[in-house]
Amino acid sequence: QVQLQQSGPRLVKPSQTLSLTCAISGDSVSSNSVAWSWIRQSPSRGLEWLARTYFVSTWSYEYAVSVRGRVTINPDTSKNQFTLQLNSVTPADTAVYYCVRAPHAWGGIVSFDIWGQGTTVTVSS
Amino acid sequence: QSALTQPPSASGSPGQSVTISCTGTSGDVGAHNYVSWFQQHPGKAPKLLIYEVTNRPSGVPDRFSGSKSGNTASLTVSGLQAEDEADYFCNSYTGSTVIFGGGTKLTVL
């Protein structure tokens, strides 16, 4: 049974960096059959895909235009987890953040089958 | 990229069927079969109901079905049950990014 366990601070000050970790159990971050993403949800912006990484011979990284230049997704093979860093945050980045898995065999780009528990992050001084 | 268009609300009585639409463009929903549907109860993470327009993951009741015509995908919930009351979201791929619908709140009367 695959599970994703999120951790990270729930309060971040404006202009600072939001950092979240997603620990994987029951699967491998290096699996060549799935992709790993971060998605956020807020009342004002709805569900918003942020970033994706996957390993097929080499690591690939993709980012949403809305946060490109501020966001980094990184796999950590030694701890079987992946992380999200979002720089220069503003109150508009306040949201529930989810880590998710998508199997390549299921049209892996949008078929998010396993979700973390969600982390409510507030950007405020 | 613009979000996919969903009706904000839908409703039906127990046992009835309800269909929720998800309208995109020829560049996303109409371009391929990368359309998924999710169910979200309050305070919970979304749950995958349908992937690749029509496919159900193991464990999802066959009361949930998906279809697509042109640039519009649809989710049908048959034999409505009280526990189906939730928010429903669709998503698709534009060729460069993932986009979501604004969500439909389904009320079981």
PDB file of N, CA, C and O in Angstrom, chain B residues 25-83:
ATOM      1  N   THR B  25     -10.826  22.991 -24.315  1.00  0.00           N
ATOM      2  CA  THR B  25     -10.625  23.439 -25.689  1.00  0.00           C
ATOM      3  C   THR B  25     -10.019  22.318 -26.523  1.00  0.00           C
ATOM      4  O   THR B  25      -9.697  21.246 -26.001  1.00  0.00           O
ATOM      5  N   SER B  26      -9.798  22.602 -27.789  1.00  0.00           N
ATOM      6  CA  SER B  26      -9.178  21.627 -28.677  1.00  0.00           C
ATOM      7  C   SER B  26      -7.706  21.434 -28.348  1.00  0.00           C
ATOM      8  O   SER B  26      -7.068  20.519 -28.873  1.00  0.00           O
ATOM      9  N   GLY B  27      -7.175  22.281 -27.473  1.00  0.00           N
ATOM     10  CA  GLY B  27      -5.779  22.170 -27.069  1.00  0.00           C
ATOM     11  C   GLY B  27      -5.569  21.354 -25.813  1.00  0.00           C
ATOM     12  O   GLY B  27      -4.442  21.025 -25.462  1.00  0.00           O
ATOM     13  N   ASP B  28      -6.658  21.026 -25.112  1.00  0.00           N
ATOM     14  CA  ASP B  28      -6.510  20.217 -23.901  1.00  0.00           C
ATOM     15  C   ASP B  28      -7.492  19.043 -23.920  1.00  0.00           C
ATOM     16  O   ASP B  28      -7.141  17.988 -24.424  1.00  0.00           O
ATOM     17  N   VAL B  29      -8.708  19.206 -23.430  1.00  0.00           N
ATOM     18  CA  VAL B  29      -9.660  18.086 -23.365  1.00  0.00           C
ATOM     19  C   VAL B  29      -9.868  17.452 -24.738  1.00  0.00           C
ATOM     20  O   VAL B  29      -9.921  16.219 -24.871  1.00  0.00           O
ATOM     21  N   GLY B  30      -9.991  18.264 -25.763  1.00  0.00           N
ATOM     22  CA  GLY B  30     -10.271  17.751 -27.096  1.00  0.00           C
ATOM     23  C   GLY B  30      -9.085  17.167 -27.831  1.00  0.00           C
ATOM     24  O   GLY B  30      -9.242  16.581 -28.910  1.00  0.00           O
ATOM     25  N   ALA B  31      -7.878  17.333 -27.248  1.00  0.00           N
ATOM     26  CA  ALA B  31      -6.659  16.955 -27.965  1.00  0.00           C
ATOM     27  C   ALA B  31      -6.209  15.523 -27.709  1.00  0.00           C
ATOM     28  O   ALA B  31      -5.436  14.967 -28.500  1.00  0.00           O
ATOM     29  N   HIS B  32      -6.633  14.926 -26.614  1.00  0.00           N
ATOM     30  CA  HIS B  32      -6.117  13.613 -26.220  1.00  0.00           C
ATOM     31  C   HIS B  32      -7.045  13.026 -25.159  1.00  0.00           C
ATOM     32  O   HIS B  32      -8.119  13.571 -24.895  1.00  0.00           O
ATOM     33  N   ASN B  33      -6.622  11.896 -24.563  1.00  0.00           N
ATOM     34  CA  ASN B  33      -7.432  11.248 -23.521  1.00  0.00           C
ATOM     35  C   ASN B  33      -6.913  11.504 -22.113  1.00  0.00           C
ATOM     36  O   ASN B  33      -7.188  10.749 -21.193  1.00  0.00           O
ATOM     37  N   TYR B  34      -6.148  12.573 -21.941  1.00  0.00           N
ATOM     38  CA  TYR B  34      -5.624  12.899 -20.603  1.00  0.00           C
ATOM     39  C   TYR B  34      -6.660  13.728 -19.841  1.00  0.00           C
ATOM     40  O   TYR B  34      -6.533  14.945 -19.709  1.00  0.00           O
ATOM     41  N   VAL B  35      -7.703  13.035 -19.374  1.00  0.00           N
ATOM     42  CA  VAL B  35      -8.739  13.655 -18.556  1.00  0.00           C
ATOM     43  C   VAL B  35      -8.981  12.756 -17.354  1.00  0.00           C
ATOM     44  O   VAL B  35      -9.190  11.542 -17.503  1.00  0.00           O
ATOM     45  N   SER B  36      -8.928  13.341 -16.164  1.00  0.00           N
ATOM     46  CA  SER B  36      -9.207  12.609 -14.932  1.00  0.00           C
ATOM     47  C   SER B  36     -10.297  13.329 -14.158  1.00  0.00           C
ATOM     48  O   SER B  36     -10.538  14.527 -14.355  1.00  0.00           O
ATOM     49  N   TRP B  37     -10.938  12.558 -13.254  1.00  0.00           N
ATOM     50  CA  TRP B  37     -11.955  13.114 -12.366  1.00  0.00           C
ATOM     51  C   TRP B  37     -11.599  12.733 -10.925  1.00  0.00           C
ATOM     52  O   TRP B  37     -11.127  11.630 -10.650  1.00  0.00           O
ATOM     53  N   PHE B  38     -11.870  13.677 -10.010  1.00  0.00           N
ATOM     54  CA  PHE B  38     -11.555  13.486  -8.613  1.00  0.00           C
ATOM     55  C   PHE B  38     -12.767  13.839  -7.753  1.00  0.00           C
ATOM     56  O   PHE B  38     -13.547  14.736  -8.098  1.00  0.00           O
ATOM     57  N   GLN B  39     -12.876  13.146  -6.622  1.00  0.00           N
ATOM     58  CA  GLN B  39     -13.899  13.424  -5.615  1.00  0.00           C
ATOM     59  C   GLN B  39     -13.202  13.942  -4.366  1.00  0.00           C
ATOM     60  O   GLN B  39     -12.176  13.390  -3.959  1.00  0.00           O
ATOM     61  N   GLN B  40     -13.737  14.994  -3.767  1.00  0.00           N
ATOM     62  CA  GLN B  40     -13.135  15.532  -2.547  1.00  0.00           C
ATOM     63  C   GLN B  40     -14.202  15.821  -1.509  1.00  0.00           C
ATOM     64  O   GLN B  40     -15.086  16.630  -1.736  1.00  0.00           O
ATOM     65  N   HIS B  41     -14.076  15.147  -0.364  1.00  0.00           N
ATOM     66  CA  HIS B  41     -14.934  15.448   0.773  1.00  0.00           C
ATOM     67  C   HIS B  41     -14.281  16.530   1.612  1.00  0.00           C
ATOM     68  O   HIS B  41     -13.051  16.691   1.585  1.00  0.00           O
ATOM     69  N   PRO B  42     -15.074  17.290   2.372  1.00  0.00           N
ATOM     70  CA  PRO B  42     -14.530  18.404   3.158  1.00  0.00           C
ATOM     71  C   PRO B  42     -13.388  17.989   4.058  1.00  0.00           C
ATOM     72  O   PRO B  42     -13.473  16.983   4.786  1.00  0.00           O
ATOM     73  N   GLY B  43     -12.299  18.742   3.977  1.00  0.00           N
ATOM     74  CA  GLY B  43     -11.156  18.485   4.828  1.00  0.00           C
ATOM     75  C   GLY B  43     -10.292  17.312   4.409  1.00  0.00           C
ATOM     76  O   GLY B  43      -9.331  16.972   5.110  1.00  0.00           O
ATOM     77  N   LYS B  44     -10.624  16.689   3.292  1.00  0.00           N
ATOM     78  CA  LYS B  44      -9.876  15.518   2.827  1.00  0.00           C
ATOM     79  C   LYS B  44      -9.143  15.826   1.534  1.00  0.00           C
ATOM     80  O   LYS B  44      -9.469  16.773   0.822  1.00  0.00           O
ATOM     81  N   ALA B  45      -8.155  14.990   1.209  1.00  0.00           N
ATOM     82  CA  ALA B  45      -7.473  15.104  -0.072  1.00  0.00           C
ATOM     83  C   ALA B  45      -8.379  14.573  -1.185  1.00  0.00           C
ATOM     84  O   ALA B  45      -9.218  13.703  -0.951  1.00  0.00           O
ATOM     85  N   PRO B  46      -8.219  15.085  -2.390  1.00  0.00           N
ATOM     86  CA  PRO B  46      -8.980  14.534  -3.514  1.00  0.00           C
ATOM     87  C   PRO B  46      -8.681  13.051  -3.722  1.00  0.00           C
ATOM     88  O   PRO B  46      -7.604  12.566  -3.383  1.00  0.00           O
ATOM     89  N   LYS B  47      -9.659  12.351  -4.297  1.00  0.00           N
ATOM     90  CA  LYS B  47      -9.529  10.919  -4.591  1.00  0.00           C
ATOM     91  C   LYS B  47      -9.778  10.713  -6.082  1.00  0.00           C
ATOM     92  O   LYS B  47     -10.756  11.236  -6.629  1.00  0.00           O
ATOM     93  N   LEU B  48      -8.888   9.964  -6.730  1.00  0.00           N
ATOM     94  CA  LEU B  48      -9.027   9.698  -8.163  1.00  0.00           C
ATOM     95  C   LEU B  48     -10.206   8.765  -8.420  1.00  0.00           C
ATOM     96  O   LEU B  48     -10.268   7.666  -7.862  1.00  0.00           O
ATOM     97  N   LEU B  49     -11.137   9.200  -9.273  1.00  0.00           N
ATOM     98  CA  LEU B  49     -12.299   8.384  -9.642  1.00  0.00           C
ATOM     99  C   LEU B  49     -12.183   7.802 -11.047  1.00  0.00           C
ATOM    100  O   LEU B  49     -12.584   6.667 -11.297  1.00  0.00           O
ATOM    101  N   ILE B  50     -11.690   8.619 -11.978  1.00  0.00           N
ATOM    102  CA  ILE B  50     -11.624   8.255 -13.386  1.00  0.00           C
ATOM    103  C   ILE B  50     -10.300   8.765 -13.959  1.00  0.00           C
ATOM    104  O   ILE B  50      -9.884   9.892 -13.656  1.00  0.00           O
ATOM    105  N   TYR B  51      -9.624   7.952 -14.771  1.00  0.00           N
ATOM    106  CA  TYR B  51      -8.439   8.412 -15.486  1.00  0.00           C
ATOM    107  C   TYR B  51      -8.555   8.045 -16.959  1.00  0.00           C
ATOM    108  O   TYR B  51      -9.284   7.123 -17.320  1.00  0.00           O
ATOM    109  N   GLU B  52      -7.848   8.777 -17.803  1.00  0.00           N
ATOM    110  CA  GLU B  52      -7.898   8.570 -19.249  1.00  0.00           C
ATOM    111  C   GLU B  52      -9.345   8.497 -19.745  1.00  0.00           C
ATOM    112  O   GLU B  52      -9.728   7.575 -20.464  1.00  0.00           O
ATOM    113  N   VAL B  53     -10.137   9.456 -19.333  1.00  0.00           N
ATOM    114  CA  VAL B  53     -11.530   9.706 -19.749  1.00  0.00           C
ATOM    115  C   VAL B  53     -12.525   8.705 -19.186  1.00  0.00           C
ATOM    116  O   VAL B  53     -13.579   9.105 -18.681  1.00  0.00           O
ATOM    117  N   THR B  54     -12.221   7.396 -19.289  1.00  0.00           N
ATOM    118  CA  THR B  54     -13.246   6.387 -18.984  1.00  0.00           C
ATOM    119  C   THR B  54     -12.834   5.323 -17.971  1.00  0.00           C
ATOM    120  O   THR B  54     -13.668   4.519 -17.559  1.00  0.00           O
ATOM    121  N   ASN B  55     -11.559   5.292 -17.572  1.00  0.00           N
ATOM    122  CA  ASN B  55     -11.064   4.176 -16.753  1.00  0.00           C
ATOM    123  C   ASN B  55     -11.224   4.435 -15.260  1.00  0.00           C
ATOM    124  O   ASN B  55     -10.942   5.533 -14.776  1.00  0.00           O
ATOM    125  N   ARG B  56     -11.649   3.387 -14.544  1.00  0.00           N
ATOM    126  CA  ARG B  56     -11.808   3.479 -13.092  1.00  0.00           C
ATOM    127  C   ARG B  56     -10.687   2.718 -12.388  1.00  0.00           C
ATOM    128  O   ARG B  56     -10.437   1.554 -12.712  1.00  0.00           O
ATOM    129  N   PRO B  57     -10.011   3.348 -11.412  1.00  0.00           N
ATOM    130  CA  PRO B  57      -9.046   2.597 -10.598  1.00  0.00           C
ATOM    131  C   PRO B  57      -9.775   1.518  -9.804  1.00  0.00           C
ATOM    132  O   PRO B  57     -10.978   1.610  -9.546  1.00  0.00           O
ATOM    133  N   SER B  58      -9.015   0.499  -9.412  1.00  0.00           N
ATOM    134  CA  SER B  58      -9.574  -0.545  -8.580  1.00  0.00           C
ATOM    135  C   SER B  58     -10.175   0.044  -7.306  1.00  0.00           C
ATOM    136  O   SER B  58      -9.563   0.911  -6.671  1.00  0.00           O
ATOM    137  N   GLY B  59     -11.368  -0.404  -6.951  1.00  0.00           N
ATOM    138  CA  GLY B  59     -12.003   0.061  -5.724  1.00  0.00           C
ATOM    139  C   GLY B  59     -13.020   1.168  -5.932  1.00  0.00           C
ATOM    140  O   GLY B  59     -13.812   1.447  -5.025  1.00  0.00           O
ATOM    141  N   VAL B  60     -13.016   1.792  -7.091  1.00  0.00           N
ATOM    142  CA  VAL B  60     -14.006   2.830  -7.378  1.00  0.00           C
ATOM    143  C   VAL B  60     -15.280   2.154  -7.907  1.00  0.00           C
ATOM    144  O   VAL B  60     -15.215   1.383  -8.878  1.00  0.00           O
ATOM    145  N   PRO B  61     -16.419   2.418  -7.286  1.00  0.00           N
ATOM    146  CA  PRO B  61     -17.659   1.760  -7.727  1.00  0.00           C
ATOM    147  C   PRO B  61     -17.987   2.057  -9.182  1.00  0.00           C
ATOM    148  O   PRO B  61     -17.701   3.145  -9.687  1.00  0.00           O
ATOM    149  N   ASP B  62     -18.618   1.077  -9.852  1.00  0.00           N
ATOM    150  CA  ASP B  62     -18.959   1.280 -11.265  1.00  0.00           C
ATOM    151  C   ASP B  62     -20.144   2.230 -11.432  1.00  0.00           C
ATOM    152  O   ASP B  62     -20.586   2.469 -12.564  1.00  0.00           O
ATOM    153  N   ARG B  63     -20.630   2.780 -10.332  1.00  0.00           N
ATOM    154  CA  ARG B  63     -21.645   3.838 -10.417  1.00  0.00           C
ATOM    155  C   ARG B  63     -21.042   5.123 -11.011  1.00  0.00           C
ATOM    156  O   ARG B  63     -21.759   5.998 -11.481  1.00  0.00           O
ATOM    157  N   PHE B  64     -19.719   5.193 -10.964  1.00  0.00           N
ATOM    158  CA  PHE B  64     -19.018   6.358 -11.510  1.00  0.00           C
ATOM    159  C   PHE B  64     -18.504   6.011 -12.912  1.00  0.00           C
ATOM    160  O   PHE B  64     -17.812   5.015 -13.089  1.00  0.00           O
ATOM    161  N   SER B  65     -18.858   6.828 -13.889  1.00  0.00           N
ATOM    162  CA  SER B  65     -18.411   6.580 -15.248  1.00  0.00           C
ATOM    163  C   SER B  65     -18.053   7.896 -15.924  1.00  0.00           C
ATOM    164  O   SER B  65     -18.594   8.945 -15.595  1.00  0.00           O
ATOM    165  N   GLY B  66     -17.114   7.804 -16.876  1.00  0.00           N
ATOM    166  CA  GLY B  66     -16.658   8.993 -17.580  1.00  0.00           C
ATOM    167  C   GLY B  66     -16.817   8.843 -19.078  1.00  0.00           C
ATOM    168  O   GLY B  66     -16.833   7.730 -19.613  1.00  0.00           O
ATOM    169  N   SER B  67     -16.927   9.983 -19.751  1.00  0.00           N
ATOM    170  CA  SER B  67     -17.045   9.989 -21.202  1.00  0.00           C
ATOM    171  C   SER B  67     -16.517  11.314 -21.726  1.00  0.00           C
ATOM    172  O   SER B  67     -16.205  12.229 -20.952  1.00  0.00           O
ATOM    173  N   LYS B  68     -16.425  11.417 -23.048  1.00  0.00           N
ATOM    174  CA  LYS B  68     -15.957  12.665 -23.657  1.00  0.00           C
ATOM    175  C   LYS B  68     -16.565  12.817 -25.046  1.00  0.00           C
ATOM    176  O   LYS B  68     -16.709  11.836 -25.785  1.00  0.00           O
ATOM    177  N   SER B  69     -16.915  14.047 -25.371  1.00  0.00           N
ATOM    178  CA  SER B  69     -17.380  14.378 -26.707  1.00  0.00           C
ATOM    179  C   SER B  69     -16.775  15.725 -27.086  1.00  0.00           C
ATOM    180  O   SER B  69     -17.076  16.743 -26.458  1.00  0.00           O
ATOM    181  N   GLY B  70     -15.917  15.697 -28.082  1.00  0.00           N
ATOM    182  CA  GLY B  70     -15.253  16.929 -28.494  1.00  0.00           C
ATOM    183  C   GLY B  70     -14.422  17.509 -27.372  1.00  0.00           C
ATOM    184  O   GLY B  70     -13.550  16.840 -26.809  1.00  0.00           O
ATOM    185  N   ASN B  71     -14.697  18.764 -27.022  1.00  0.00           N
ATOM    186  CA  ASN B  71     -13.922  19.445 -25.998  1.00  0.00           C
ATOM    187  C   ASN B  71     -14.543  19.351 -24.614  1.00  0.00           C
ATOM    188  O   ASN B  71     -14.101  20.040 -23.689  1.00  0.00           O
ATOM    189  N   THR B  72     -15.570  18.525 -24.456  1.00  0.00           N
ATOM    190  CA  THR B  72     -16.257  18.392 -23.173  1.00  0.00           C
ATOM    191  C   THR B  72     -16.207  16.957 -22.654  1.00  0.00           C
ATOM    192  O   THR B  72     -16.613  16.024 -23.350  1.00  0.00           O
ATOM    193  N   ALA B  73     -15.691  16.820 -21.438  1.00  0.00           N
ATOM    194  CA  ALA B  73     -15.697  15.537 -20.742  1.00  0.00           C
ATOM    195  C   ALA B  73     -16.844  15.552 -19.735  1.00  0.00           C
ATOM    196  O   ALA B  73     -17.266  16.626 -19.284  1.00  0.00           O
ATOM    197  N   SER B  74     -17.318  14.377 -19.387  1.00  0.00           N
ATOM    198  CA  SER B  74     -18.432  14.284 -18.450  1.00  0.00           C
ATOM    199  C   SER B  74     -18.210  13.157 -17.453  1.00  0.00           C
ATOM    200  O   SER B  74     -17.636  12.124 -17.792  1.00  0.00           O
ATOM    201  N   LEU B  75     -18.685  13.386 -16.241  1.00  0.00           N
ATOM    202  CA  LEU B  75     -18.693  12.378 -15.186  1.00  0.00           C
ATOM    203  C   LEU B  75     -20.153  12.106 -14.846  1.00  0.00           C
ATOM    204  O   LEU B  75     -20.898  13.042 -14.551  1.00  0.00           O
ATOM    205  N   THR B  76     -20.553  10.837 -14.889  1.00  0.00           N
ATOM    206  CA  THR B  76     -21.907  10.459 -14.504  1.00  0.00           C
ATOM    207  C   THR B  76     -21.860   9.633 -13.232  1.00  0.00           C
ATOM    208  O   THR B  76     -21.090   8.681 -13.145  1.00  0.00           O
ATOM    209  N   VAL B  77     -22.671  10.030 -12.278  1.00  0.00           N
ATOM    210  CA  VAL B  77     -22.820   9.278 -11.040  1.00  0.00           C
ATOM    211  C   VAL B  77     -24.223   8.670 -11.062  1.00  0.00           C
ATOM    212  O   VAL B  77     -25.219   9.401 -11.061  1.00  0.00           O
ATOM    213  N   SER B  78     -24.285   7.363 -11.131  1.00  0.00           N
ATOM    214  CA  SER B  78     -25.573   6.660 -11.186  1.00  0.00           C
ATOM    215  C   SER B  78     -25.932   6.133  -9.804  1.00  0.00           C
ATOM    216  O   SER B  78     -25.051   5.903  -8.971  1.00  0.00           O
ATOM    217  N   GLY B  79     -27.231   5.945  -9.568  1.00  0.00           N
ATOM    218  CA  GLY B  79     -27.649   5.402  -8.289  1.00  0.00           C
ATOM    219  C   GLY B  79     -27.112   6.224  -7.123  1.00  0.00           C
ATOM    220  O   GLY B  79     -26.486   5.681  -6.217  1.00  0.00           O
ATOM    221  N   LEU B  80     -27.370   7.517  -7.146  1.00  0.00           N
ATOM    222  CA  LEU B  80     -26.813   8.430  -6.142  1.00  0.00           C
ATOM    223  C   LEU B  80     -27.004   7.913  -4.719  1.00  0.00           C
ATOM    224  O   LEU B  80     -28.078   7.421  -4.357  1.00  0.00           O
ATOM    225  N   GLN B  81     -25.939   8.069  -3.922  1.00  0.00           N
ATOM    226  CA  GLN B  81     -25.980   7.708  -2.514  1.00  0.00           C
ATOM    227  C   GLN B  81     -25.576   8.924  -1.685  1.00  0.00           C
ATOM    228  O   GLN B  81     -24.888   9.817  -2.182  1.00  0.00           O
ATOM    229  N   ALA B  82     -25.963   8.909  -0.436  1.00  0.00           N
ATOM    230  CA  ALA B  82     -25.682  10.051   0.437  1.00  0.00           C
ATOM    231  C   ALA B  82     -24.197  10.373   0.485  1.00  0.00           C
ATOM    232  O   ALA B  82     -23.799  11.545   0.503  1.00  0.00           O
ATOM    233  N   GLU B  83     -23.361   9.336   0.461  1.00  0.00           N
ATOM    234  CA  GLU B  83     -21.913   9.559   0.569  1.00  0.00           C
ATOM    235  C   GLU B  83     -21.304  10.144  -0.693  1.00  0.00           C
ATOM    236  O   GLU B  83     -20.124  10.490  -0.705  1.00  0.00           O
TER     237      GLU B  83
END
